[in-house]
CSV table of C-alpha atoms in Angstrom, one decimal:
chain,number,residue,atom,x,y,z
A,1,MET,CA,108.5,155.7,28.3
A,2,ALA,CA,112.0,154.5,29.2
A,3,THR,CA,111.8,152.3,32.4
A,4,ASP,CA,113.7,152.8,35.7
A,5,SER,CA,116.0,150.1,34.7
A,6,SER,CA,117.1,152.2,31.7
A,7,ASN,CA,118.1,155.0,34.0
A,8,LYS,CA,119.9,152.5,36.3
A,9,THR,CA,121.9,151.1,33.3
A,10,ILE,CA,122.8,154.7,32.1
A,11,PHE,CA,124.0,156.0,35.5
A,12,ALA,CA,126.1,152.9,36.0
A,13,ALA,CA,127.7,153.3,32.5
A,14,MET,CA,128.2,157.0,32.9
A,15,GLY,CA,129.9,156.9,36.3
A,16,ALA,CA,132.2,154.1,35.1
A,17,ASN,CA,133.2,155.9,31.8
A,18,LEU,CA,133.9,159.2,33.5
A,19,ALA,CA,136.3,157.6,36.0
A,20,ILE,CA,137.9,155.6,33.3
A,21,ALA,CA,138.3,158.6,30.9
A,22,ILE,CA,140.2,160.7,33.5
A,23,THR,CA,142.6,157.8,34.4
A,24,LYS,CA,143.3,157.0,30.7
A,25,PHE,CA,144.0,160.6,29.8
A,26,ILE,CA,146.5,160.7,32.8
A,27,ALA,CA,148.2,157.5,31.6
A,28,ALA,CA,148.3,158.8,28.0
A,29,ALA,CA,150.0,162.1,29.2
A,30,ILE,CA,152.6,160.1,31.2
A,31,THR,CA,153.4,157.4,28.6
A,32,GLY,CA,152.6,159.1,25.3
A,33,SER,CA,150.5,156.1,24.1
A,34,SER,CA,148.4,156.7,21.1
A,35,ALA,CA,146.1,153.8,22.0
A,36,MET,CA,145.5,155.3,25.5
A,37,ILE,CA,144.6,158.7,23.9
A,38,SER,CA,142.1,156.8,21.6
A,39,GLU,CA,140.7,155.0,24.6
A,40,GLY,CA,140.4,158.3,26.6
A,41,ILE,CA,138.4,159.8,23.7
A,42,HIS,CA,136.3,156.7,23.6
A,43,SER,CA,135.4,157.0,27.2
A,44,MET,CA,134.6,160.6,26.9
A,45,VAL,CA,132.4,160.1,24.0
A,46,ASP,CA,130.7,157.3,26.0
A,47,THR,CA,130.1,159.6,28.9
A,48,GLY,CA,128.7,162.3,26.6
A,49,ASP,CA,126.5,159.7,24.9
A,50,GLN,CA,125.0,158.7,28.2
A,51,LEU,CA,124.1,162.3,28.9
A,52,LEU,CA,122.3,162.5,25.6
A,53,LEU,CA,120.3,159.4,26.4
A,54,LEU,CA,119.3,160.9,29.7
A,55,LEU,CA,118.3,164.0,27.8
A,56,GLY,CA,116.3,161.8,25.3
A,57,ILE,CA,114.5,160.1,28.2
A,58,ARG,CA,113.6,163.5,29.8
A,59,MET,CA,112.3,164.9,26.4
A,60,SER,CA,110.3,161.8,25.6
A,61,GLN,CA,108.3,162.2,28.9
A,62,LYS,CA,106.8,165.5,27.8
A,63,PRO,CA,103.0,165.2,27.8
A,64,ALA,CA,101.2,165.2,24.5
A,65,ASP,CA,99.9,168.6,23.0
A,66,ASP,CA,98.1,169.8,19.9
A,67,ARG,CA,101.2,169.7,17.8
A,68,HIS,CA,102.2,166.3,19.0
A,69,PRO,CA,98.9,164.5,19.9
A,70,PHE,CA,100.7,161.1,20.3
A,71,GLY,CA,103.3,162.6,22.7
A,72,TYR,CA,107.1,163.0,22.4
A,73,GLY,CA,108.2,159.3,22.9
A,74,GLN,CA,110.2,159.2,19.7
A,75,GLU,CA,112.4,161.9,21.0
A,76,LEU,CA,114.4,159.0,22.7
A,77,TYR,CA,114.8,157.4,19.3
A,78,PHE,CA,116.1,160.7,17.8
A,79,TRP,CA,118.7,161.2,20.5
A,80,THR,CA,119.9,157.6,20.2
A,81,LEU,CA,120.5,158.3,16.5
A,82,ILE,CA,122.6,161.3,17.5
A,83,VAL,CA,124.6,159.1,19.9
A,84,ALA,CA,125.4,156.8,17.1
A,85,ILE,CA,126.5,159.7,14.9
A,86,LEU,CA,128.9,160.9,17.7
A,87,ILE,CA,130.3,157.4,18.2
A,88,PHE,CA,131.1,157.3,14.5
A,89,ALA,CA,132.3,160.9,14.0
A,90,ILE,CA,134.2,161.6,17.2
A,91,GLY,CA,135.1,158.1,18.6
A,92,GLY,CA,135.8,156.3,15.5
A,93,GLY,CA,137.1,159.2,13.4
A,94,MET,CA,139.5,160.6,16.1
A,95,SER,CA,140.8,157.2,17.0
A,96,ILE,CA,141.7,156.4,13.4
A,97,TYR,CA,143.2,159.9,13.0
A,98,GLU,CA,145.3,159.5,16.1
A,99,GLY,CA,146.5,156.0,15.0
A,100,ILE,CA,147.5,157.2,11.6
A,101,THR,CA,149.2,160.2,13.0
A,102,HIS,CA,151.2,158.0,15.4
A,103,LEU,CA,152.3,155.8,12.5
A,104,ILE,CA,153.4,158.7,10.5
A,105,ASN,CA,155.3,160.3,13.3
A,106,PRO,CA,155.9,157.5,15.8
A,107,SER,CA,157.3,158.1,19.3
A,108,PRO,CA,158.4,155.4,21.8
A,109,LEU,CA,156.3,154.7,24.9
A,110,LYS,CA,157.5,155.9,28.3
A,111,ASP,CA,157.0,153.7,31.3
A,112,PRO,CA,154.2,151.4,29.8
A,113,MET,CA,153.5,150.0,33.2
A,114,TRP,CA,151.1,152.9,33.8
A,115,ASN,CA,149.1,151.8,30.8
A,116,TYR,CA,148.9,148.3,32.1
A,117,ILE,CA,147.5,149.5,35.4
A,118,VAL,CA,145.0,151.8,34.0
A,119,LEU,CA,143.8,149.3,31.3
A,120,GLY,CA,143.4,146.6,34.0
A,121,MET,CA,141.3,149.1,36.1
A,122,ALA,CA,139.4,150.1,33.1
A,123,ILE,CA,138.5,146.5,32.2
A,124,LEU,CA,137.1,146.0,35.7
A,125,PHE,CA,135.0,149.2,35.6
A,126,GLU,CA,133.7,148.5,32.1
A,127,GLY,CA,133.0,144.9,33.1
A,128,PHE,CA,130.9,146.1,36.0
A,129,SER,CA,128.9,148.4,33.7
A,130,TRP,CA,128.5,145.7,31.2
A,131,ILE,CA,127.2,143.2,33.7
A,132,VAL,CA,124.6,145.9,34.9
A,133,ALA,CA,123.5,146.4,31.3
A,134,LEU,CA,123.4,142.7,30.6
A,135,LYS,CA,121.1,142.0,33.7
A,136,GLU,CA,118.6,144.6,32.5
A,137,PHE,CA,118.8,143.2,28.9
A,138,LEU,CA,118.5,139.5,29.6
A,139,PRO,CA,114.8,139.5,30.8
A,140,THR,CA,113.8,141.0,27.5
A,141,LYS,CA,115.8,138.5,25.4
A,142,GLY,CA,113.7,135.3,26.1
A,143,LYS,CA,114.6,132.6,23.7
A,144,GLN,CA,115.9,134.9,21.1
A,145,SER,CA,119.5,135.2,20.1
A,146,PHE,CA,121.3,138.3,21.2
A,147,TRP,CA,121.2,139.8,17.8
A,148,GLN,CA,117.6,139.1,17.4
A,149,ALA,CA,116.8,140.6,20.8
A,150,ILE,CA,118.7,143.7,19.9
A,151,LYS,CA,116.8,144.0,16.6
A,152,ASN,CA,113.4,143.4,18.3
A,153,SER,CA,114.2,145.6,21.4
A,154,LYS,CA,112.1,148.8,21.5
A,155,ASP,CA,114.1,150.4,24.3
A,156,PRO,CA,117.3,151.7,22.7
A,157,THR,CA,118.8,152.9,26.0
A,158,VAL,CA,119.5,149.4,27.3
A,159,PHE,CA,120.9,147.9,24.1
A,160,THR,CA,122.9,151.0,23.3
A,161,ILE,CA,124.7,150.8,26.7
A,162,LEU,CA,125.2,147.1,26.2
A,163,VAL,CA,126.7,147.5,22.7
A,164,GLU,CA,128.8,150.4,23.8
A,165,ASP,CA,130.2,148.5,26.8
A,166,SER,CA,131.0,145.5,24.7
A,167,ALA,CA,132.9,147.6,22.3
A,168,ALA,CA,134.7,149.4,25.1
A,169,ILE,CA,135.8,146.1,26.6
A,170,LEU,CA,137.0,144.9,23.2
A,171,GLY,CA,138.7,148.2,22.6
A,172,LEU,CA,140.5,147.9,26.0
A,173,ILE,CA,141.7,144.5,25.0
A,174,VAL,CA,142.9,145.8,21.6
A,175,ALA,CA,144.7,148.7,23.4
A,176,LEU,CA,146.3,146.3,25.9
A,177,LEU,CA,147.6,144.0,23.2
A,178,GLY,CA,148.9,146.9,21.2
A,179,ILE,CA,150.8,148.3,24.1
A,180,LEU,CA,152.0,144.9,25.1
A,181,LEU,CA,153.2,143.8,21.7
A,182,GLY,CA,155.0,147.1,21.3
A,183,ASP,CA,156.7,146.7,24.7
A,184,LEU,CA,157.7,143.1,24.1
A,185,PHE,CA,159.0,143.5,20.6
A,186,ASN,CA,160.3,147.1,21.0
A,187,ASN,CA,158.2,148.0,18.0
A,188,ILE,CA,156.5,151.5,18.2
A,189,TYR,CA,154.1,150.8,15.4
A,190,PHE,CA,151.8,148.4,17.3
A,191,ASP,CA,150.4,151.2,19.4
A,192,GLY,CA,149.3,153.2,16.3
A,193,ILE,CA,147.8,150.0,14.8
A,194,ALA,CA,145.9,149.4,17.9
A,195,SER,CA,144.4,152.9,17.7
A,196,ILE,CA,143.2,152.4,14.2
A,197,VAL,CA,141.6,149.0,15.2
A,198,ILE,CA,139.8,150.7,18.1
A,199,GLY,CA,138.4,153.4,15.7
A,200,ILE,CA,137.2,150.7,13.3
A,201,ILE,CA,135.5,148.9,16.1
A,202,LEU,CA,133.7,152.1,17.1
A,203,ALA,CA,132.7,152.8,13.6
A,204,ILE,CA,131.1,149.4,13.2
A,205,VAL,CA,129.3,149.8,16.5
A,206,ALA,CA,128.0,153.3,15.4
A,207,ILE,CA,126.7,151.8,12.1
A,208,VAL,CA,124.7,149.0,14.1
A,209,LEU,CA,123.3,151.6,16.5
A,210,ALA,CA,122.3,154.1,13.8
A,211,ARG,CA,120.5,151.2,11.8
A,212,GLU,CA,118.5,150.2,14.8
A,213,SER,CA,117.6,153.7,15.9
A,214,LYS,CA,116.5,154.6,12.3
A,215,GLY,CA,114.1,151.6,12.3
A,216,LEU,CA,112.5,152.9,15.4
A,217,LEU,CA,112.5,156.5,14.4
A,218,VAL,CA,110.7,156.0,11.1
A,219,GLY,CA,107.8,154.1,12.6
A,220,GLU,CA,108.5,150.5,13.5
A,221,SER,CA,105.7,148.1,14.4
A,222,ALA,CA,105.3,146.4,17.8
A,223,ASN,CA,107.2,143.0,18.1
A,224,PRO,CA,105.6,140.1,16.4
A,225,GLN,CA,104.6,138.4,19.6
A,226,THR,CA,102.6,141.4,20.7
A,227,ILE,CA,100.8,141.6,17.2
A,228,SER,CA,100.0,137.9,17.4
A,229,ASN,CA,98.4,138.2,20.9
A,230,ILE,CA,96.5,141.2,19.9
A,231,ARG,CA,94.9,139.1,17.0
A,232,SER,CA,94.3,136.2,19.2
A,233,LEU,CA,92.6,138.3,22.0
A,234,SER,CA,90.4,140.0,19.4
A,235,LYS,CA,89.2,136.8,18.0
A,236,THR,CA,88.0,135.7,21.6
A,237,GLU,CA,85.5,138.5,21.8
A,238,PRO,CA,82.0,137.1,21.1
A,239,GLY,CA,81.0,140.0,18.7
A,240,VAL,CA,84.1,139.8,16.5
A,241,GLN,CA,83.6,137.7,13.4
A,242,GLU,CA,87.0,138.3,11.8
A,243,VAL,CA,90.1,140.4,12.4
A,244,MET,CA,91.0,142.0,9.1
A,245,ARG,CA,94.1,144.0,9.9
A,246,VAL,CA,96.3,144.8,12.9
A,247,LEU,CA,98.4,147.9,12.4
A,248,THR,CA,100.8,149.0,15.2
A,249,MET,CA,103.4,151.6,15.6
A,250,GLN,CA,106.0,151.8,18.5
A,251,LEU,CA,105.8,155.5,19.8
A,252,ALA,CA,108.1,154.9,22.8
A,253,PRO,CA,109.7,151.8,24.6
A,254,GLN,CA,106.5,151.3,26.5
A,255,GLU,CA,104.0,153.1,24.4
A,256,VAL,CA,102.3,151.5,21.2
A,257,LEU,CA,99.7,152.9,18.9
A,258,LEU,CA,97.2,150.2,17.7
A,259,ASN,CA,94.7,150.5,14.8
A,260,LEU,CA,92.4,147.4,14.4
A,261,GLU,CA,90.1,146.6,11.4
A,262,ILE,CA,87.4,144.3,12.6
A,263,GLN,CA,84.6,142.5,10.9
A,264,PHE,CA,81.8,142.3,13.5
A,265,SER,CA,79.0,139.7,13.6
A,266,LYS,CA,76.3,140.7,11.2
A,267,ASN,CA,73.5,140.4,13.7
A,268,LEU,CA,74.9,142.9,16.2
A,269,THR,CA,73.0,146.3,16.7
A,270,GLY,CA,74.8,149.5,17.0
A,271,GLU,CA,74.7,149.4,20.7
A,272,GLU,CA,76.1,145.9,20.8
A,273,ILE,CA,79.0,146.9,18.6
A,274,ALA,CA,79.8,149.8,20.9
A,275,LEU,CA,79.7,147.4,23.8
A,276,THR,CA,82.0,144.9,22.0
A,277,VAL,CA,84.5,147.7,21.1
A,278,GLU,CA,84.5,148.8,24.8
A,279,SER,CA,85.1,145.3,26.0
A,280,LEU,CA,87.8,144.6,23.5
A,281,GLU,CA,89.7,147.7,24.4
A,282,ALA,CA,89.6,146.9,28.1
A,283,LYS,CA,90.8,143.3,27.4
A,284,LEU,CA,93.7,144.6,25.2
A,285,ARG,CA,94.8,147.2,27.7
A,286,GLN,CA,94.7,144.6,30.5
A,287,HIS,CA,97.0,142.2,28.7
A,288,HIS,CA,99.2,144.8,27.0
A,289,PRO,CA,99.4,148.0,29.1
A,290,GLU,CA,102.0,149.4,26.7
A,291,ILE,CA,99.1,150.0,24.2
A,292,LYS,CA,98.2,153.6,25.0
A,293,GLN,CA,96.1,154.5,21.9
A,294,ILE,CA,93.5,152.1,20.4
A,295,PHE,CA,91.6,152.9,17.2
A,296,ILE,CA,89.0,150.3,16.1
A,297,GLU,CA,87.6,150.5,12.5
A,298,ALA,CA,84.5,148.4,11.7
A,299,LYS,CA,84.5,146.7,8.4
A,300,SER,CA,81.4,148.0,6.5
A,301,LEU,CA,78.7,145.3,6.6
A,302,VAL,CA,77.1,146.9,3.5
A,303,ALA,CA,80.2,146.7,1.6
A,304,THR,CA,80.8,143.1,2.6
A,305,ARG,CA,77.3,142.1,1.4
A,306,LYS,CA,77.7,143.8,-1.9
A,307,SER,CA,81.1,142.1,-2.4
A,308,SER,CA,79.5,138.8,-1.6
A,309,GLN,CA,76.6,139.3,-4.0
A,310,SER,CA,78.9,140.4,-6.8
A,311,SER,CA,81.0,137.3,-6.5
A,312,GLU,CA,77.9,135.1,-6.7
């Protein structure tokens, strides 16, 4: 299931986004800024997204039953996909709509100083949330690039918050530039353009998150390092002659399903095979506690002998 660090990241982001959303809408009401309205919508969507991620964590922790014998871990991946859809439809769509509306019917900004104050505070709050998410993400990164780490991550809550916060900071900078340029050059169109750019940023982020969530939801394998370790550990077991196939499926951030096809040594008795299987399962669980379900399939010795004879 999702870890305590995931909850910590979500609560930090949710608190920051709720406070920021309120201040943005107040500033937008005072100044009439289109970019500030877009940013307020963005923060409200982010707050709602974090509530959905918490719901996903809660739903994914339900125990297995007859209808779902492997548990409900993939509920988290489903709600992460819903989050991506909301970012695209509400965050991106409303921001682009607000920007286009402002370009068609432009109105001058009133007292833009409020926007500068709110955006400066928002950058500080978002920066705090981003740092919390980054600290939780870095231990999972290792030597991978950030993009590789996001693609290989099995906990969507942490990378979703990290990507959302990165987009939020970028959106705040765009809003600040739009308002600043409009104020300096007395051009009312910069504000609307900034709103459209914010919407495009959100749409791109939503597509990235949807793609990663889809991969996990349709049945993604464990990371390559884990698969390699499983194969290596299996070969160290004395009764194992060859590891034919290693099939894995990520059921939740900390839950993996494993199916092993093993060729056991030909001189083993049935009892010795059973002991080898028991020893191998214990070894795999010790090194990889995230492997909750293990199915070991013995390659038929009779079929192997027939295959060898026919090739001769």
